[in-house]
């Protein structure tokens, strides 16, 4: 991400933290909400407008830059060995997923059959992995970057894939909280690349939505898993009928 993109990402987090929306920013700058959305999406903003927003947020421009730099230093990915240590310990894996989703110590202890001592032990392991900082009073501060991800093809992703294969699709996807879309069509390599970029934007919107709702009580939020996948792929049955490529 460019420095402008990183700076605007830090600004958006400041807006969310103080409960402001694009509509508020539009009012401050005398613009339409659509113009503000486009300004953030295209990562194009004048210094005067940036300073005006900082003024309304009661933060110095230098503070915003410092926040951006702090975010950039946060953990973006674990090593293969670190992920393996989490994947091999299901109790640690449970706690890791909880804290990455914003659970407090009390939330974990209340929702799962872990004693306070067991929960503390696992949190200390995550602190050694630099995923979190365990503060006095068992407060948890996440140390991961907004774009933190599990390693592609790594131990955690492999665990999820195995779980998804065995459990995730055992549903009719007909309840109010479920939806399954299977899309099939013909795309060029360029079209495939464009679709992957759209999927990446959807993933970003999902994480931003999680951030916006992070202030809600844990009792009002529920584990939500979304699977986005694309392959140049054809079922083996169809391959048996395919003609060999012409030379």
mmCIF file of C-alpha atoms in Angstrom:
data_model
loop_
_atom_site.group_PDB
_atom_site.id
_atom_site.type_symbol
_atom_site.label_atom_id
_atom_site.label_comp_id
_atom_site.label_asym_id
_atom_site.label_seq_id
_atom_site.Cartn_x
_atom_site.Cartn_y
_atom_site.Cartn_z
ATOM 1 C CA UNK A 1 0.000 0.000 0.000
ATOM 2 C CA UNK A 2 1.269 3.508 -0.833
ATOM 3 C CA UNK A 3 1.963 6.029 1.919
ATOM 4 C CA UNK A 4 -1.147 7.976 0.888
ATOM 5 C CA UNK A 5 -3.203 4.791 1.131
ATOM 6 C CA UNK A 6 -1.722 3.977 4.539
ATOM 7 C CA UNK A 7 -2.396 7.519 5.770
ATOM 8 C CA UNK A 8 -6.031 7.426 4.624
ATOM 9 C CA UNK A 9 -6.465 3.967 6.166
ATOM 10 C CA UNK A 10 -5.233 5.377 9.493
ATOM 11 C CA UNK A 11 -7.600 8.324 9.074
ATOM 12 C CA UNK A 12 -10.564 6.014 8.464
ATOM 13 C CA UNK A 13 -9.737 4.088 11.635
ATOM 14 C CA UNK A 14 -9.685 7.375 13.561
ATOM 15 C CA UNK A 15 -13.097 8.288 12.124
ATOM 16 C CA UNK A 16 -14.568 4.914 13.089
ATOM 17 C CA UNK A 17 -13.036 5.079 16.572
ATOM 18 C CA UNK A 18 -14.776 8.425 17.205
ATOM 19 C CA UNK A 19 -18.050 7.323 15.611
ATOM 20 C CA UNK A 20 -17.916 9.567 12.548
ATOM 21 C CA UNK A 21 -19.043 8.633 9.029
ATOM 22 C CA UNK A 22 -18.406 9.779 5.474
ATOM 23 C CA UNK A 23 -21.529 11.903 5.811
ATOM 24 C CA UNK A 24 -19.900 13.817 8.679
ATOM 25 C CA UNK A 25 -16.724 14.324 6.652
ATOM 26 C CA UNK A 26 -18.815 15.564 3.717
ATOM 27 C CA UNK A 27 -20.428 18.166 5.981
ATOM 28 C CA UNK A 28 -17.048 19.314 7.333
ATOM 29 C CA UNK A 29 -15.601 19.741 3.845
ATOM 30 C CA UNK A 30 -18.705 21.084 2.134
ATOM 31 C CA UNK A 31 -18.788 18.138 -0.288
ATOM 32 C CA UNK A 32 -21.304 15.476 -1.196
ATOM 33 C CA UNK A 33 -21.006 12.103 0.534
ATOM 34 C CA UNK A 34 -20.375 10.497 -2.866
ATOM 35 C CA UNK A 35 -17.424 12.849 -3.422
ATOM 36 C CA UNK A 36 -15.945 11.909 -0.049
ATOM 37 C CA UNK A 37 -16.316 8.196 -0.784
ATOM 38 C CA UNK A 38 -14.605 8.707 -4.132
ATOM 39 C CA UNK A 39 -11.852 10.744 -2.469
ATOM 40 C CA UNK A 40 -11.038 7.872 -0.094
ATOM 41 C CA UNK A 41 -11.448 5.179 -2.764
ATOM 42 C CA UNK A 42 -9.154 6.961 -5.223
ATOM 43 C CA UNK A 43 -6.746 7.962 -2.425
ATOM 44 C CA UNK A 44 -6.692 11.549 -3.601
ATOM 45 C CA UNK A 45 -6.991 14.267 -0.961
ATOM 46 C CA UNK A 46 -5.512 17.739 -0.591
ATOM 47 C CA UNK A 47 -3.419 18.668 2.423
ATOM 48 C CA UNK A 48 -5.935 21.390 3.337
ATOM 49 C CA UNK A 49 -8.793 18.875 3.476
ATOM 50 C CA UNK A 50 -6.696 16.422 5.442
ATOM 51 C CA UNK A 51 -5.844 19.093 8.003
ATOM 52 C CA UNK A 52 -9.518 20.104 8.227
ATOM 53 C CA UNK A 53 -10.544 16.523 9.052
ATOM 54 C CA UNK A 54 -7.759 16.231 11.643
ATOM 55 C CA UNK A 55 -8.964 19.485 13.207
ATOM 56 C CA UNK A 56 -12.503 18.102 13.572
ATOM 57 C CA UNK A 57 -11.106 14.878 15.047
ATOM 58 C CA UNK A 58 -9.023 16.960 17.475
ATOM 59 C CA UNK A 59 -5.763 15.318 16.461
ATOM 60 C CA UNK A 60 -2.569 16.828 15.076
ATOM 61 C CA UNK A 61 -1.478 15.864 11.580
ATOM 62 C CA UNK A 62 1.774 14.588 13.097
ATOM 63 C CA UNK A 63 -0.250 12.284 15.368
ATOM 64 C CA UNK A 64 -2.011 10.811 12.334
ATOM 65 C CA UNK A 65 1.343 10.153 10.647
ATOM 66 C CA UNK A 66 2.640 8.534 13.838
ATOM 67 C CA UNK A 67 -0.467 6.315 13.985
ATOM 68 C CA UNK A 68 0.122 5.284 10.373
ATOM 69 C CA UNK A 69 3.747 4.397 11.107
ATOM 70 C CA UNK A 70 2.726 2.393 14.170
ATOM 71 C CA UNK A 71 0.175 0.470 12.115
ATOM 72 C CA UNK A 72 2.786 -0.290 9.452
ATOM 73 C CA UNK A 73 5.097 -1.794 12.091
ATOM 74 C CA UNK A 74 2.408 -4.149 13.339
ATOM 75 C CA UNK A 75 2.570 -7.835 12.575
ATOM 76 C CA UNK A 76 1.268 -8.711 9.113
ATOM 77 C CA UNK A 77 2.061 -12.418 9.013
ATOM 78 C CA UNK A 78 3.504 -15.160 11.211
ATOM 79 C CA UNK A 79 6.314 -17.488 10.239
ATOM 80 C CA UNK A 80 5.594 -21.053 9.144
ATOM 81 C CA UNK A 81 6.855 -22.391 12.490
ATOM 82 C CA UNK A 82 4.749 -19.906 14.500
ATOM 83 C CA UNK A 83 1.586 -20.841 12.611
ATOM 84 C CA UNK A 84 2.367 -24.523 13.054
ATOM 85 C CA UNK A 85 2.643 -24.048 16.820
ATOM 86 C CA UNK A 86 -0.868 -22.564 16.834
ATOM 87 C CA UNK A 87 -2.342 -25.183 14.494
ATOM 88 C CA UNK A 88 -0.916 -27.995 16.656
ATOM 89 C CA UNK A 89 -2.572 -26.653 19.826
ATOM 90 C CA UNK A 90 -6.356 -26.465 19.350
ATOM 91 C CA UNK A 91 -6.860 -24.586 22.627
ATOM 92 C CA UNK A 92 -4.294 -21.975 21.573
ATOM 93 C CA UNK A 93 -5.880 -21.829 18.124
ATOM 94 C CA UNK A 94 -9.284 -21.136 19.686
ATOM 95 C CA UNK A 95 -7.925 -18.293 21.819
ATOM 96 C CA UNK A 96 -5.963 -16.851 18.871
ATOM 97 C CA UNK A 97 -9.062 -16.688 16.678
ATOM 98 C CA UNK A 98 -11.015 -15.122 19.554
ATOM 99 C CA UNK A 99 -8.539 -12.317 20.221
ATOM 100 C CA UNK A 100 -8.080 -11.569 16.517
ATOM 101 C CA UNK A 101 -11.847 -11.101 16.388
ATOM 102 C CA UNK A 102 -11.813 -8.676 19.324
ATOM 103 C CA UNK A 103 -12.839 -10.903 22.239
ATOM 104 C CA UNK A 104 -11.933 -9.682 25.705
ATOM 105 C CA UNK A 105 -10.546 -11.976 28.412
ATOM 106 C CA UNK A 106 -13.993 -12.098 30.030
ATOM 107 C CA UNK A 107 -15.655 -12.886 26.689
ATOM 108 C CA UNK A 108 -13.370 -15.886 26.124
ATOM 109 C CA UNK A 109 -13.760 -17.161 29.681
ATOM 110 C CA UNK A 110 -17.553 -16.744 29.553
ATOM 111 C CA UNK A 111 -18.080 -18.337 26.154
ATOM 112 C CA UNK A 112 -15.667 -21.276 26.359
ATOM 113 C CA UNK A 113 -14.785 -23.886 28.947
ATOM 114 C CA UNK A 114 -11.425 -22.412 29.820
ATOM 115 C CA UNK A 115 -10.423 -21.529 33.346
ATOM 116 C CA UNK A 116 -8.864 -18.143 33.989
ATOM 117 C CA UNK A 117 -5.483 -19.851 34.436
ATOM 118 C CA UNK A 118 -5.825 -21.745 31.132
ATOM 119 C CA UNK A 119 -6.913 -18.621 29.312
ATOM 120 C CA UNK A 120 -4.009 -16.610 30.735
ATOM 121 C CA UNK A 121 -1.539 -19.338 29.771
ATOM 122 C CA UNK A 122 -2.688 -19.292 26.150
ATOM 123 C CA UNK A 123 -2.680 -15.485 26.010
ATOM 124 C CA UNK A 124 0.913 -15.442 27.241
ATOM 125 C CA UNK A 125 1.819 -17.800 24.380
ATOM 126 C CA UNK A 126 0.206 -15.381 21.918
ATOM 127 C CA UNK A 127 2.116 -12.510 23.518
ATOM 128 C CA UNK A 128 5.387 -14.377 22.906
ATOM 129 C CA UNK A 129 4.321 -14.725 19.257
ATOM 130 C CA UNK A 130 3.803 -10.910 19.180
ATOM 131 C CA UNK A 131 0.142 -11.287 18.219
ATOM 132 C CA UNK A 132 -1.030 -9.443 21.331
ATOM 133 C CA UNK A 133 0.130 -7.530 24.378
ATOM 134 C CA UNK A 134 -1.381 -8.699 27.658
ATOM 135 C CA UNK A 135 -1.973 -5.637 29.830
ATOM 136 C CA UNK A 136 -2.775 -5.321 33.567
ATOM 137 C CA UNK A 137 -6.260 -6.522 34.442
ATOM 138 C CA UNK A 138 -6.084 -9.118 31.649
ATOM 139 C CA UNK A 139 -6.767 -6.475 29.021
ATOM 140 C CA UNK A 140 -5.758 -7.552 25.519
ATOM 141 C CA UNK A 141 -4.153 -5.241 22.967
ATOM 142 C CA UNK A 142 -3.869 -6.701 19.478
ATOM 143 C CA UNK A 143 -0.523 -6.085 17.769
ATOM 144 C CA UNK A 144 -1.517 -7.164 14.280
ATOM 145 C CA UNK A 145 -1.781 -4.896 11.255
ATOM 146 C CA UNK A 146 -5.221 -4.250 9.719
ATOM 147 C CA UNK A 147 -4.112 -6.370 6.748
ATOM 148 C CA UNK A 148 -2.874 -9.277 8.900
ATOM 149 C CA UNK A 149 -3.410 -12.615 7.212
ATOM 150 C CA UNK A 150 -2.615 -16.267 7.727
ATOM 151 C CA UNK A 151 0.083 -17.566 5.383
ATOM 152 C CA UNK A 152 -1.243 -18.681 1.989
ATOM 153 C CA UNK A 153 -1.071 -22.463 2.011
ATOM 154 C CA UNK A 154 0.266 -22.362 5.576
ATOM 155 C CA UNK A 155 -0.722 -24.511 8.567
ATOM 156 C CA UNK A 156 -3.700 -22.360 9.601
ATOM 157 C CA UNK A 157 -5.108 -22.132 6.082
ATOM 158 C CA UNK A 158 -4.691 -25.885 5.685
ATOM 159 C CA UNK A 159 -6.562 -26.388 8.953
ATOM 160 C CA UNK A 160 -9.418 -24.184 7.757
ATOM 161 C CA UNK A 161 -9.554 -25.976 4.415
ATOM 162 C CA UNK A 162 -9.818 -29.327 6.129
ATOM 163 C CA UNK A 163 -12.514 -28.006 8.445
ATOM 164 C CA UNK A 164 -14.437 -26.418 5.586
ATOM 165 C CA UNK A 165 -14.303 -29.617 3.546
ATOM 166 C CA UNK A 166 -15.694 -31.631 6.468
ATOM 167 C CA UNK A 167 -18.129 -29.205 8.096
ATOM 168 C CA UNK A 168 -18.704 -25.891 6.353
ATOM 169 C CA UNK A 169 -20.706 -27.122 3.394
ATOM 170 C CA UNK A 170 -22.903 -29.470 5.442
ATOM 171 C CA UNK A 171 -25.778 -27.049 5.173
ATOM 172 C CA UNK A 172 -28.681 -26.292 2.864
ATOM 173 C CA UNK A 173 -27.782 -22.583 3.097
ATOM 174 C CA UNK A 174 -31.465 -21.704 3.324
ATOM 175 C CA UNK A 175 -31.600 -19.933 6.701
ATOM 176 C CA UNK A 176 -31.757 -16.149 7.052
ATOM 177 C CA UNK A 177 -28.098 -15.917 8.067
ATOM 178 C CA UNK A 178 -26.734 -18.111 5.250
ATOM 179 C CA UNK A 179 -26.213 -17.726 1.519
ATOM 180 C CA UNK A 180 -24.423 -19.799 -1.073
ATOM 181 C CA UNK A 181 -23.652 -18.454 -4.533
ATOM 182 C CA UNK A 182 -22.053 -20.664 -7.143
ATOM 183 C CA UNK A 183 -20.945 -18.671 -10.177
ATOM 184 C CA UNK A 184 -19.752 -20.231 -13.395
ATOM 185 C CA UNK A 185 -18.694 -18.570 -16.619
ATOM 186 C CA UNK A 186 -15.918 -18.076 -19.139
ATOM 187 C CA UNK A 187 -13.216 -15.517 -18.387
ATOM 188 C CA UNK A 188 -9.979 -14.519 -20.040
ATOM 189 C CA UNK A 189 -6.817 -14.332 -17.957
ATOM 190 C CA UNK A 190 -7.350 -10.575 -17.722
ATOM 191 C CA UNK A 191 -10.959 -11.128 -16.652
ATOM 192 C CA UNK A 192 -9.820 -13.647 -14.036
ATOM 193 C CA UNK A 193 -7.300 -11.107 -12.678
ATOM 194 C CA UNK A 194 -10.029 -8.445 -12.505
ATOM 195 C CA UNK A 195 -12.383 -10.786 -10.646
ATOM 196 C CA UNK A 196 -9.652 -11.580 -8.119
ATOM 197 C CA UNK A 197 -9.193 -7.854 -7.515
ATOM 198 C CA UNK A 198 -12.947 -7.537 -6.894
ATOM 199 C CA UNK A 199 -12.740 -10.420 -4.416
ATOM 200 C CA UNK A 200 -9.869 -8.665 -2.645
ATOM 201 C CA UNK A 201 -11.963 -5.503 -2.343
ATOM 202 C CA UNK A 202 -14.821 -7.579 -0.900
ATOM 203 C CA UNK A 203 -12.421 -9.033 1.663
ATOM 204 C CA UNK A 204 -11.302 -5.521 2.587
ATOM 205 C CA UNK A 205 -14.928 -4.397 2.998
ATOM 206 C CA UNK A 206 -15.609 -7.424 5.206
ATOM 207 C CA UNK A 207 -12.720 -6.517 7.532
ATOM 208 C CA UNK A 208 -13.786 -2.859 7.596
ATOM 209 C CA UNK A 209 -17.313 -3.930 8.541
ATOM 210 C CA UNK A 210 -15.894 -6.043 11.370
ATOM 211 C CA UNK A 211 -13.932 -3.007 12.565
ATOM 212 C CA UNK A 212 -17.013 -0.759 12.454
ATOM 213 C CA UNK A 213 -18.992 -3.219 14.559
ATOM 214 C CA UNK A 214 -16.167 -3.936 17.010
ATOM 215 C CA UNK A 215 -17.652 -1.476 19.522
ATOM 216 C CA UNK A 216 -20.860 -3.520 19.810
ATOM 217 C CA UNK A 217 -21.170 -5.878 22.815
ATOM 218 C CA UNK A 218 -19.896 -9.372 22.058
ATOM 219 C CA UNK A 219 -23.410 -10.701 22.733
ATOM 220 C CA UNK A 220 -24.635 -8.827 19.650
ATOM 221 C CA UNK A 221 -21.945 -10.217 17.332
ATOM 222 C CA UNK A 222 -21.715 -13.736 15.975
ATOM 223 C CA UNK A 223 -19.014 -15.768 14.287
ATOM 224 C CA UNK A 224 -19.392 -15.243 10.543
ATOM 225 C CA UNK A 225 -17.366 -17.103 7.932
ATOM 226 C CA UNK A 226 -17.356 -16.210 4.262
ATOM 227 C CA UNK A 227 -15.580 -18.233 1.604
ATOM 228 C CA UNK A 228 -14.432 -16.533 -1.596
ATOM 229 C CA UNK A 229 -12.641 -18.707 -4.118
ATOM 230 C CA UNK A 230 -11.841 -18.749 -7.794
ATOM 231 C CA UNK A 231 -9.982 -21.297 -9.958
ATOM 232 C CA UNK A 232 -9.499 -22.061 -13.596
ATOM 233 C CA UNK A 233 -10.945 -25.469 -12.916
ATOM 234 C CA UNK A 234 -13.125 -28.128 -14.452
ATOM 235 C CA UNK A 235 -14.535 -31.214 -12.772
ATOM 236 C CA UNK A 236 -12.584 -34.363 -13.591
ATOM 237 C CA UNK A 237 -15.745 -35.927 -15.054
ATOM 238 C CA UNK A 238 -15.859 -33.214 -17.719
ATOM 239 C CA UNK A 239 -12.170 -33.596 -18.471
ATOM 240 C CA UNK A 240 -12.854 -37.167 -19.587
ATOM 241 C CA UNK A 241 -15.009 -35.775 -22.410
ATOM 242 C CA UNK A 242 -12.694 -32.932 -23.417
ATOM 243 C CA UNK A 243 -11.034 -32.949 -26.803
ATOM 244 C CA UNK A 244 -7.238 -32.651 -26.793
ATOM 245 C CA UNK A 245 -6.024 -29.105 -27.536
ATOM 246 C CA UNK A 246 -5.344 -28.429 -31.181
ATOM 247 C CA UNK A 247 -1.750 -27.878 -32.182
#
